[in-house]
PDB file of C-alpha atoms in Angstrom:
ATOM      1  CA  MET A   1       5.592  -8.844 -11.663  1.00  0.00           C
ATOM      2  CA  THR A   2       2.380 -10.341 -12.790  1.00  0.00           C
ATOM      3  CA  GLU A   3       0.758  -9.609 -16.117  1.00  0.00           C
ATOM      4  CA  HIS A   4      -2.109  -7.856 -14.335  1.00  0.00           C
ATOM      5  CA  THR A   5       0.292  -5.526 -12.483  1.00  0.00           C
ATOM      6  CA  ASN A   6       2.136  -4.740 -15.715  1.00  0.00           C
ATOM      7  CA  SER A   7      -1.103  -3.795 -17.458  1.00  0.00           C
ATOM      8  CA  ILE A   8      -2.131  -1.579 -14.539  1.00  0.00           C
ATOM      9  CA  ASN A   9       1.271   0.159 -14.557  1.00  0.00           C
ATOM     10  CA  LYS A  10       1.115   0.647 -18.327  1.00  0.00           C
ATOM     11  CA  ARG A  11      -2.394   2.114 -18.063  1.00  0.00           C
ATOM     12  CA  ARG A  12      -1.309   4.399 -15.198  1.00  0.00           C
ATOM     13  CA  LYS A  13       1.673   5.618 -17.211  1.00  0.00           C
ATOM     14  CA  THR A  14      -0.554   6.279 -20.245  1.00  0.00           C
ATOM     15  CA  HIS A  15      -3.026   8.256 -18.117  1.00  0.00           C
ATOM     16  CA  THR A  16      -0.184  10.274 -16.619  1.00  0.00           C
ATOM     17  CA  VAL A  17       1.221  11.163 -20.031  1.00  0.00           C
ATOM     18  CA  ILE A  18      -2.235  12.145 -21.314  1.00  0.00           C
ATOM     19  CA  ILE A  19      -2.989  14.334 -18.271  1.00  0.00           C
ATOM     20  CA  THR A  20       0.444  15.983 -18.432  1.00  0.00           C
ATOM     21  CA  VAL A  21       0.252  16.728 -22.167  1.00  0.00           C
ATOM     22  CA  ILE A  22      -3.315  18.087 -21.946  1.00  0.00           C
ATOM     23  CA  SER A  23      -2.391  20.244 -18.942  1.00  0.00           C
ATOM     24  CA  PHE A  24       0.593  21.805 -20.687  1.00  0.00           C
ATOM     25  CA  ALA A  25      -1.367  22.263 -23.930  1.00  0.00           C
ATOM     26  CA  LEU A  26      -4.145  24.084 -22.052  1.00  0.00           C
ATOM     27  CA  PHE A  27      -1.543  26.243 -20.301  1.00  0.00           C
ATOM     28  CA  VAL A  28       0.031  27.264 -23.617  1.00  0.00           C
ATOM     29  CA  LEU A  29      -3.343  27.857 -25.290  1.00  0.00           C
ATOM     30  CA  ILE A  30      -4.589  30.048 -22.428  1.00  0.00           C
ATOM     31  CA  ILE A  31      -1.388  32.109 -22.413  1.00  0.00           C
ATOM     32  CA  LEU A  32      -1.492  32.523 -26.224  1.00  0.00           C
ATOM     33  CA  PHE A  33      -5.177  33.483 -26.109  1.00  0.00           C
ATOM     34  CA  THR A  34      -4.534  35.990 -23.333  1.00  0.00           C
ATOM     35  CA  SER A  35      -1.597  37.590 -25.141  1.00  0.00           C
ATOM     36  CA  LYS A  36      -3.482  37.811 -28.448  1.00  0.00           C
ATOM     37  CA  TYR A  37      -6.615  39.416 -26.953  1.00  0.00           C
ATOM     38  CA  LYS A  38      -4.990  41.391 -24.124  1.00  0.00           C
ATOM     39  CA  THR A  39      -6.303  44.707 -25.480  1.00  0.00           C
ATOM     40  CA  LYS A  40      -9.893  43.402 -25.527  1.00  0.00           C
ATOM     41  CA  LEU A  41      -9.773  41.733 -22.094  1.00  0.00           C
ATOM     42  CA  SER A  42     -10.134  43.478 -18.760  1.00  0.00           C
ATOM     43  CA  ILE A  43      -7.331  43.263 -16.194  1.00  0.00           C
ATOM     44  CA  PRO A  44      -9.328  40.982 -13.838  1.00  0.00           C
ATOM     45  CA  MET A  45     -10.096  38.635 -16.765  1.00  0.00           C
ATOM     46  CA  ILE A  46      -6.400  38.508 -17.731  1.00  0.00           C
ATOM     47  CA  ILE A  47      -5.478  37.692 -14.126  1.00  0.00           C
ATOM     48  CA  ILE A  48      -8.110  34.938 -13.984  1.00  0.00           C
ATOM     49  CA  LEU A  49      -6.895  33.423 -17.263  1.00  0.00           C
ATOM     50  CA  VAL A  50      -3.244  33.471 -16.164  1.00  0.00           C
ATOM     51  CA  ILE A  51      -4.125  31.847 -12.830  1.00  0.00           C
ATOM     52  CA  LEU A  52      -6.205  29.228 -14.667  1.00  0.00           C
ATOM     53  CA  GLY A  53      -3.308  28.511 -17.045  1.00  0.00           C
ATOM     54  CA  LEU A  54      -0.849  28.190 -14.172  1.00  0.00           C
ATOM     55  CA  SER A  55      -3.289  25.870 -12.373  1.00  0.00           C
ATOM     56  CA  PHE A  56      -3.385  23.549 -15.395  1.00  0.00           C
ATOM     57  CA  CYS A  57       0.420  23.622 -15.565  1.00  0.00           C
ATOM     58  CA  LEU A  58       0.744  22.740 -11.874  1.00  0.00           C
ATOM     59  CA  ILE A  59      -1.748  19.873 -12.242  1.00  0.00           C
ATOM     60  CA  GLY A  60       0.380  18.435 -15.053  1.00  0.00           C
ATOM     61  CA  LEU A  61       3.607  18.816 -13.079  1.00  0.00           C
ATOM     62  CA  TRP A  62       2.069  17.292  -9.927  1.00  0.00           C
ATOM     63  CA  THR A  63       0.700  14.301 -11.857  1.00  0.00           C
ATOM     64  CA  ALA A  64       4.037  13.646 -13.564  1.00  0.00           C
ATOM     65  CA  MET A  65       5.959  14.011 -10.296  1.00  0.00           C
ATOM     66  CA  LYS A  66       3.630  11.783  -8.297  1.00  0.00           C
ATOM     67  CA  THR A  67       3.698   8.983 -10.850  1.00  0.00           C
ATOM     68  CA  GLY A  68       7.465   9.275 -11.369  1.00  0.00           C
ATOM     69  CA  ARG A  69       8.050   9.038  -7.634  1.00  0.00           C
ATOM     70  CA  THR A  70       5.715   6.172  -6.767  1.00  0.00           C
ATOM     71  CA  LYS A  71       5.453   3.836  -9.772  1.00  0.00           C
ATOM     72  CA  SER A  72       8.700   2.061  -8.907  1.00  0.00           C
ATOM     73  CA  TYR A  73      11.420   2.082  -6.294  1.00  0.00           C
ATOM     74  CA  PHE A  74      14.884   3.646  -6.334  1.00  0.00           C
ATOM     75  CA  CYS A  75      18.060   1.738  -5.519  1.00  0.00           C
ATOM     76  CA  CYS A  76      20.928   3.529  -3.721  1.00  0.00           C
ATOM     77  CA  ASN A  77      24.326   3.088  -5.394  1.00  0.00           C
ATOM     78  CA  ASN A  78      26.083   3.276  -2.028  1.00  0.00           C
ATOM     79  CA  CYS A  79      24.193   0.735   0.122  1.00  0.00           C
ATOM     80  CA  ASN A  80      21.801  -0.900  -2.397  1.00  0.00           C
ATOM     81  CA  THR A  81      18.765   0.035  -0.291  1.00  0.00           C
ATOM     82  CA  ARG A  82      15.446   0.053  -2.139  1.00  0.00           C
ATOM     83  CA  PHE A  83      13.271   3.049  -1.299  1.00  0.00           C
ATOM     84  CA  ILE A  84      10.539   5.378  -2.500  1.00  0.00           C
ATOM     85  CA  PRO A  85      11.645   8.964  -1.813  1.00  0.00           C
ATOM     86  CA  SER A  86       9.564  11.492   0.062  1.00  0.00           C
ATOM     87  CA  ILE A  87       7.940  14.247  -1.973  1.00  0.00           C
ATOM     88  CA  ARG A  88      10.458  16.799  -0.684  1.00  0.00           C
ATOM     89  CA  THR A  89      13.461  14.591  -1.500  1.00  0.00           C
ATOM     90  CA  TYR A  90      12.083  13.847  -4.958  1.00  0.00           C
ATOM     91  CA  LEU A  91      11.399  17.524  -5.727  1.00  0.00           C
ATOM     92  CA  CYS A  92      14.909  18.538  -4.630  1.00  0.00           C
ATOM     93  CA  GLY A  93      16.589  15.808  -6.712  1.00  0.00           C
ATOM     94  CA  ILE A  94      18.004  15.927 -10.212  1.00  0.00           C
ATOM     95  CA  HIS A  95      16.378  13.490 -12.648  1.00  0.00           C
ATOM     96  CA  ILE A  96      17.917  12.094 -15.826  1.00  0.00           C
ATOM     97  CA  PHE A  97      16.134   9.262 -17.629  1.00  0.00           C
ATOM     98  CA  LYS A  98      16.019   6.315 -15.188  1.00  0.00           C
ATOM     99  CA  ALA A  99      18.345   7.788 -12.566  1.00  0.00           C
ATOM    100  CA  SER A 100      17.861  10.471  -9.942  1.00  0.00           C
ATOM    101  CA  TYR A 101      20.321  12.220  -7.644  1.00  0.00           C
ATOM    102  CA  LEU A 102      18.645  11.548  -4.294  1.00  0.00           C
ATOM    103  CA  LYS A 103      19.491  11.275  -0.619  1.00  0.00           C
ATOM    104  CA  CYS A 104      19.204   7.687   0.580  1.00  0.00           C
ATOM    105  CA  PRO A 105      17.053   7.345   3.732  1.00  0.00           C
ATOM    106  CA  GLU A 106      19.215   4.430   4.973  1.00  0.00           C
ATOM    107  CA  CYS A 107      22.823   5.641   4.599  1.00  0.00           C
ATOM    108  CA  GLY A 108      22.066   9.382   4.285  1.00  0.00           C
ATOM    109  CA  LYS A 109      24.351   9.917   1.272  1.00  0.00           C
ATOM    110  CA  LYS A 110      23.344  11.641  -1.957  1.00  0.00           C
ATOM    111  CA  THR A 111      24.028   9.378  -4.918  1.00  0.00           C
ATOM    112  CA  TRP A 112      22.673   8.644  -8.372  1.00  0.00           C
ATOM    113  CA  CYS A 113      19.895   6.173  -7.617  1.00  0.00           C
ATOM    114  CA  ARG A 114      18.584   3.850 -10.310  1.00  0.00           C
ATOM    115  CA  LYS A 115      14.850   3.599 -10.826  1.00  0.00           C
ATOM    116  CA  ASN A 116      13.793  -0.059 -10.895  1.00  0.00           C
ATOM    117  CA  LYS A 117      10.521  -1.872 -11.268  1.00  0.00           C
ATOM    118  CA  GLU A 118       9.647  -4.401  -8.604  1.00  0.00           C
TER     119      GLU A 118
END
């Protein structure tokens, strides 16, 4: 990898972490605010605030998932195929540190696939 690519990946990872942390912080703050002032808020306002909080949470999850899925490739332990999983495969997989339990598109087996940088 070139130095330019490394700096772009590092910047992308930093932006992802910032967006994810801010999204979850806003979610928690909105839920805390809503629970503290629930007697003073109308039912429609509570519903709007909860939906807004959940929207922030989903934005954070989507950003983290998209970056985790596409910033590098996965290597199948069975056939050593390099691949980037589909969104559905990635969402259905189990993820631990730099490994994910995914179905390989080449051999069709579910194995612990290592996440590698190109």
